[in-house]
Coordinates of C-alpha atoms in Angstrom, one line a residue:
M1 CA 11.1 -4.4 13.2
P2 CA 10.1 -2.7 9.9
V3 CA 6.4 -2.1 9.0
I4 CA 5.1 -4.3 6.7
T5 CA 2.8 -2.2 4.2
L6 CA -0.7 -3.9 3.4
D7 CA -0.7 -5.0 -0.1
T8 CA -4.0 -3.8 -0.6
E9 CA -3.1 -0.2 0.6
V10 CA 0.0 -0.5 -1.7
E11 CA -2.1 -1.0 -4.7
F12 CA -4.5 1.9 -3.3
A13 CA -1.4 4.2 -2.9
R14 CA -0.4 3.4 -6.5
I15 CA -3.8 4.1 -7.9
V16 CA -3.7 7.4 -6.0
N17 CA -0.3 8.3 -7.6
E18 CA -1.5 7.5 -11.0
M19 CA -4.6 9.5 -10.6
T20 CA -2.5 12.6 -9.2
R21 CA -0.1 12.5 -12.1
R22 CA -3.2 12.6 -14.3
R23 CA -4.4 15.8 -12.3
L24 CA -7.7 14.1 -11.3
L25 CA -7.4 15.0 -7.8
A26 CA -10.9 16.4 -6.2
G27 CA -11.2 19.7 -5.2
G28 CA -10.7 21.0 -1.6
L29 CA -12.8 23.0 0.4
G30 CA -12.6 26.9 0.1
A31 CA -11.0 28.7 3.3
A32 CA -14.5 30.2 4.2
A33 CA -15.7 26.7 4.3
L34 CA -13.3 25.4 6.3
F35 CA -13.7 28.2 8.7
G36 CA -17.4 27.5 8.8
L37 CA -16.6 23.7 9.8
A38 CA -14.1 24.7 12.4
A39 CA -16.4 27.2 14.0
C40 CA -19.4 24.9 14.4
G41 CA -17.0 21.7 15.4
S42 CA -15.1 21.0 18.5
T43 CA -11.5 20.2 19.0
G44 CA -10.2 16.9 20.8
D45 CA -11.6 13.6 20.0
G46 CA -14.8 14.6 19.0
P47 CA -17.9 16.9 19.0
A48 CA -18.6 19.4 21.3
S49 CA -19.9 17.9 24.5
T50 CA -23.5 18.3 25.5
S51 CA -24.8 18.2 29.2
E52 CA -25.1 14.4 29.3
T53 CA -21.9 12.5 28.2
P54 CA -22.8 9.5 26.4
P55 CA -20.9 6.3 27.2
S56 CA -17.6 5.7 25.5
R57 CA -14.7 3.3 25.3
R58 CA -10.8 3.7 24.8
V59 CA -9.3 2.6 21.4
D60 CA -5.6 2.6 20.6
T61 CA -5.0 4.2 17.2
A62 CA -1.8 5.5 15.2
K63 CA -2.8 9.1 16.7
G64 CA -2.7 7.6 20.3
P65 CA -5.5 6.6 22.5
I66 CA -9.2 8.0 21.9
N67 CA -12.5 7.9 23.2
V68 CA -15.0 6.7 20.9
P69 CA -18.7 5.9 21.3
A70 CA -19.7 2.7 23.2
N71 CA -21.8 1.5 20.4
P72 CA -21.5 4.0 17.3
T73 CA -24.5 4.2 15.1
R74 CA -23.3 6.6 12.3
V75 CA -19.8 5.5 11.1
V76 CA -18.2 7.2 8.1
S77 CA -15.2 5.1 6.8
I78 CA -12.5 6.9 4.8
Q79 CA -10.5 4.1 3.9
P80 CA -11.4 1.1 1.4
S81 CA -9.8 -1.7 3.9
A82 CA -12.0 -0.4 6.5
T83 CA -15.1 -0.2 4.8
A84 CA -14.7 -3.9 3.6
T85 CA -14.1 -4.9 7.3
L86 CA -17.1 -2.8 8.6
Y87 CA -19.4 -4.9 6.1
D88 CA -17.7 -8.0 7.1
L89 CA -18.8 -7.2 10.7
G90 CA -22.3 -6.3 9.8
V91 CA -21.8 -2.5 10.2
D92 CA -23.0 -0.6 7.3
P93 CA -21.3 3.1 7.3
V94 CA -23.2 6.1 6.5
G95 CA -20.4 7.3 4.1
V96 CA -17.6 5.5 2.3
Y97 CA -14.6 6.6 0.2
D98 CA -15.1 6.2 -3.6
Q99 CA -11.9 4.2 -4.5
G100 CA -13.7 3.1 -8.1
A101 CA -16.6 0.6 -8.4
Q102 CA -14.1 -1.9 -10.4
Y103 CA -12.4 -2.2 -7.1
I104 CA -15.3 -3.1 -5.1
S105 CA -16.2 -7.0 -4.6
P106 CA -19.6 -8.1 -5.6
R107 CA -20.2 -9.1 -1.8
Y108 CA -20.3 -5.5 -1.2
A109 CA -21.5 -3.8 -4.3
S110 CA -25.0 -3.2 -3.5
K111 CA -24.3 -1.6 -0.2
W112 CA -21.2 0.3 -1.3
T113 CA -23.2 1.8 -4.3
A114 CA -25.9 2.9 -2.1
A115 CA -23.9 4.5 0.4
P116 CA -23.1 8.3 0.0
K117 CA -19.4 9.0 -1.1
I118 CA -17.1 11.4 1.1
G119 CA -14.3 11.7 -1.4
N120 CA -12.0 10.2 -4.1
A121 CA -8.7 10.6 -5.7
G122 CA -6.6 10.8 -2.5
E123 CA -9.0 13.6 -1.1
V124 CA -11.6 13.3 1.9
Q125 CA -14.2 16.0 1.4
I126 CA -14.7 17.4 5.0
E127 CA -18.0 19.0 4.4
K128 CA -19.6 15.6 3.0
V129 CA -18.4 14.1 6.1
A130 CA -19.9 16.6 8.1
A131 CA -23.3 16.6 6.5
L132 CA -23.6 12.9 7.3
K133 CA -23.4 13.7 11.2
P134 CA -21.2 10.6 12.1
D135 CA -20.4 9.6 15.6
L136 CA -17.3 7.7 14.6
I137 CA -14.9 8.2 11.5
I138 CA -12.4 5.3 10.7
G139 CA -9.4 5.8 8.4
A140 CA -5.7 4.4 8.1
D141 CA -2.2 5.8 8.9
Y142 CA -1.9 7.1 5.0
P143 CA -1.3 10.8 3.9
W144 CA -5.0 11.0 2.5
N145 CA -6.4 10.1 5.6
T146 CA -4.0 11.8 8.1
K147 CA -3.9 15.0 6.4
A148 CA -7.5 15.6 7.3
Y149 CA -7.2 14.1 10.9
D150 CA -7.6 17.3 12.6
K151 CA -10.6 18.7 10.8
L152 CA -12.3 15.2 11.0
S153 CA -11.4 15.2 14.8
A154 CA -13.5 18.3 15.0
I155 CA -16.4 16.7 13.7
A156 CA -16.2 13.3 15.2
P157 CA -13.9 11.0 17.1
T158 CA -11.6 9.5 14.3
V159 CA -9.7 6.3 14.5
I160 CA -6.9 6.3 12.2
I161 CA -5.4 2.6 12.1
P162 CA -2.1 1.7 12.3
V163 CA -0.8 0.1 9.0
T164 CA 0.7 -3.3 9.8
S165 CA -1.1 -6.5 8.6
W166 CA -4.9 -6.5 7.5
Q167 CA -5.6 -8.9 10.6
A168 CA -4.3 -6.0 12.8
S169 CA -6.3 -3.4 10.9
A170 CA -9.4 -5.5 11.1
K171 CA -9.0 -5.9 15.0
T172 CA -8.4 -2.0 15.2
T173 CA -11.9 -1.6 13.3
A174 CA -13.6 -4.1 15.1
E175 CA -12.7 -2.5 18.6
A176 CA -13.6 0.9 17.4
V177 CA -17.2 -0.3 16.5
N178 CA -17.4 -2.9 19.2
K179 CA -17.5 -6.0 17.2
L180 CA -14.8 -8.1 18.6
D181 CA -17.1 -11.1 19.1
A182 CA -17.9 -11.0 15.1
L183 CA -14.4 -10.6 14.2
D184 CA -13.4 -13.6 16.3
A185 CA -16.1 -15.5 14.4
L186 CA -14.6 -14.3 11.2
D187 CA -11.1 -15.6 12.2
K188 CA -12.4 -19.1 13.1
R189 CA -14.0 -19.2 9.8
V190 CA -10.7 -18.5 8.0
A191 CA -9.0 -21.2 10.1
A192 CA -11.6 -23.8 9.4
R193 CA -11.5 -23.0 5.8
N194 CA -7.6 -23.4 5.8
D195 CA -8.1 -27.1 7.2
A196 CA -11.0 -28.0 5.2
I197 CA -8.9 -26.9 2.0
K198 CA -5.7 -28.5 3.0
T199 CA -7.8 -31.9 3.8
K200 CA -10.0 -32.0 0.6
H201 CA -7.2 -31.0 -1.7
A202 CA -4.0 -32.6 -0.3
D203 CA -3.1 -34.3 -3.5
I204 CA -3.1 -31.2 -5.7
L205 CA -1.4 -29.2 -3.0
G206 CA 1.4 -31.6 -2.8
R207 CA 1.8 -32.1 -6.5
Y208 CA 1.9 -28.5 -7.7
R209 CA 4.3 -25.5 -6.9
W210 CA 3.0 -22.0 -7.4
N211 CA 4.3 -18.4 -8.5
I212 CA 2.0 -15.6 -7.4
L213 CA 2.1 -12.3 -9.7
Q214 CA 0.5 -9.0 -10.5
G215 CA 0.5 -7.2 -13.7
G216 CA 1.9 -3.9 -12.0
F217 CA 1.8 -0.5 -13.5
D218 CA 5.2 -0.3 -15.0
N219 CA 5.9 -0.7 -18.7
G220 CA 7.8 -3.8 -19.4
Q221 CA 7.9 -5.1 -15.7
F222 CA 5.5 -7.3 -13.5
W223 CA 5.2 -7.7 -9.8
V224 CA 6.1 -11.2 -8.2
Y225 CA 4.7 -12.1 -4.8
G226 CA 6.3 -13.7 -2.0
L227 CA 5.3 -15.8 1.2
E228 CA 5.5 -12.7 3.2
S229 CA 2.8 -10.9 1.3
E230 CA -0.6 -10.8 2.5
V231 CA -2.1 -12.9 -0.4
G232 CA 1.1 -15.3 0.2
K233 CA 0.2 -15.7 4.1
I234 CA -3.3 -16.6 3.2
L235 CA -2.4 -19.1 0.4
S236 CA 0.4 -20.6 2.5
A237 CA -1.8 -21.2 5.3
A238 CA -4.0 -23.0 3.1
G239 CA -1.0 -25.4 2.0
V240 CA -0.1 -23.9 -1.2
Q241 CA 3.5 -24.6 -2.0
F242 CA 5.6 -22.0 -4.0
A243 CA 8.2 -22.4 -7.0
T244 CA 11.3 -20.2 -6.9
A245 CA 10.4 -16.7 -7.9
S246 CA 7.8 -16.3 -5.0
K247 CA 10.1 -18.2 -2.7
E248 CA 12.9 -15.9 -3.2
T249 CA 10.7 -12.8 -2.8
S250 CA 11.1 -12.1 0.7
G251 CA 11.3 -9.4 2.9
G252 CA 8.3 -7.4 1.9
A253 CA 5.2 -7.6 -0.2
N254 CA 6.4 -8.0 -4.0
R255 CA 9.4 -7.3 -6.1
K256 CA 9.4 -6.1 -9.9
V257 CA 10.7 -8.3 -12.5
S258 CA 11.5 -7.2 -16.3
Y259 CA 9.7 -9.1 -19.0
E260 CA 13.4 -9.9 -19.9
Q261 CA 13.3 -12.2 -17.0
I262 CA 9.9 -14.1 -17.4
D263 CA 12.1 -17.2 -17.6
I264 CA 12.3 -16.9 -13.7
L265 CA 8.4 -18.3 -13.7
A266 CA 9.4 -21.3 -15.7
D267 CA 9.7 -24.1 -12.6
A268 CA 6.2 -23.0 -11.6
D269 CA 3.3 -25.6 -12.0
V270 CA 0.7 -23.1 -11.6
I271 CA 0.5 -19.4 -11.8
G272 CA -1.9 -17.4 -9.6
F273 CA -2.4 -13.9 -10.8
Y274 CA -4.4 -10.4 -9.7
S275 CA -7.5 -10.3 -11.9
G276 CA -10.6 -8.4 -12.4
Y277 CA -13.9 -9.8 -11.0
D278 CA -14.2 -10.9 -14.7
G279 CA -11.4 -13.1 -14.3
N280 CA -9.2 -11.0 -16.8
P281 CA -5.6 -10.0 -15.3
N282 CA -5.5 -6.6 -13.9
N283 CA -3.4 -3.5 -14.3
K284 CA -0.8 -4.1 -16.8
G285 CA -1.6 -7.9 -16.8
P286 CA -2.9 -8.1 -20.4
E287 CA 0.2 -7.0 -21.6
L288 CA 2.5 -9.5 -19.6
F289 CA 0.0 -12.2 -20.8
A290 CA 0.8 -11.2 -24.3
Q291 CA 4.7 -11.6 -24.1
T292 CA 5.9 -14.5 -26.0
G293 CA 7.9 -15.8 -23.1
F294 CA 5.0 -15.9 -20.9
K295 CA 2.8 -17.7 -23.4
Q296 CA 5.7 -20.4 -23.4
L297 CA 6.0 -21.1 -20.1
A298 CA 4.8 -24.7 -19.2
S299 CA 2.1 -23.7 -16.6
V300 CA 0.6 -21.3 -19.5
R301 CA 0.5 -23.8 -22.1
A302 CA -0.9 -26.4 -19.8
T303 CA -3.7 -23.5 -18.9
R304 CA -2.6 -23.7 -15.1
L305 CA -3.6 -20.2 -14.2
V306 CA -5.8 -19.3 -11.4
P307 CA -7.2 -15.7 -11.2
F308 CA -7.5 -14.3 -7.7
P309 CA -10.0 -11.1 -8.0
D310 CA -9.2 -10.7 -4.1
F311 CA -5.5 -10.7 -4.5
L312 CA -5.0 -7.7 -2.5
P313 CA -6.8 -8.6 0.9
G314 CA -8.3 -5.7 3.1
G315 CA -10.1 -7.8 5.6
Y316 CA -11.5 -11.4 6.5
G317 CA -14.0 -11.1 3.7
D318 CA -11.3 -10.8 1.3
A319 CA -9.5 -13.4 2.8
L320 CA -12.4 -15.9 2.8
A321 CA -12.9 -14.9 -1.1
V322 CA -9.2 -15.6 -1.6
L323 CA -9.7 -19.1 -0.2
D324 CA -12.8 -19.6 -2.3
Q325 CA -10.7 -18.6 -5.4
L326 CA -8.1 -21.0 -4.6
E327 CA -10.6 -23.8 -3.9
T328 CA -12.1 -23.1 -7.3
G329 CA -8.9 -23.1 -9.0
L330 CA -7.6 -26.5 -7.1
T331 CA -11.0 -28.1 -8.3
K332 CA -10.1 -27.2 -11.8
L333 CA -6.5 -28.4 -11.6
A334 CA -7.9 -31.9 -10.2
G335 CA -10.3 -32.2 -13.0
A336 CA -7.3 -31.5 -15.6
A337 CA -4.8 -33.8 -14.1

């Protein structure tokens, strides 16, 4: 079975590629600094052992099983989705990756802003990680994480999360920090919210069909998201029914559509779109919304447009936020019906 890429990480990868092309990659360590880190660190799963080995647990990772502290207290996150999940679990990492403040949910903004940053633009700065003296490092199976794996593992046990779905990634993160009970509580909250939304908004959910889209990064093209995308699964579980364009986007997260084909959105009663936290469309969304063909869609003329700032979920907090945003949209739709 092919691996399904997380929507949020697809977005992150695209951002990294865009920044790379603009030659904004952060500088790496000099050879002498790297040598110094290697000399003071150990090899294998973590720091050099002391005379008394602390209790540990075994966690399965993309790099194989590794030993992690039984209850880590100084966690560094080198991946945005891991950072979000740690906050959801009540764990405040001592260092986080800097993906850009505009991508940080208001739910996490104060903690994220205060946390030391250990890299950006697709680079993890090893010396900054080491200075924080972590007892656990968490990342995901992407090149900007894995290329630093050996050096990171010399500092502390490093959990590289397999990339399958946001739920699976959240579970590995919870296992790494010994918070599976907290994760189970979040899972139950999502299930309860789904049931509540389906019950309360049954009439509107049954009346309208949705297409889900993102402005994308390509001139003259936008992205349609389907039922198998992460956001599609969240909305579907809450009772959202999809129009043709989203229904026909299968086998992956999304597909690109040219502006000349905007009319494939015509049978949608509602359009849900990726927005910023200000409610305005993200990426090249403004260009799409400015197209005459888009303005002429029945859903747009009726202003049945629902913004989703957490369109690219990285964890349970994001999923719950998507459901909040859905309910806000459904309430508005009911008032206008």
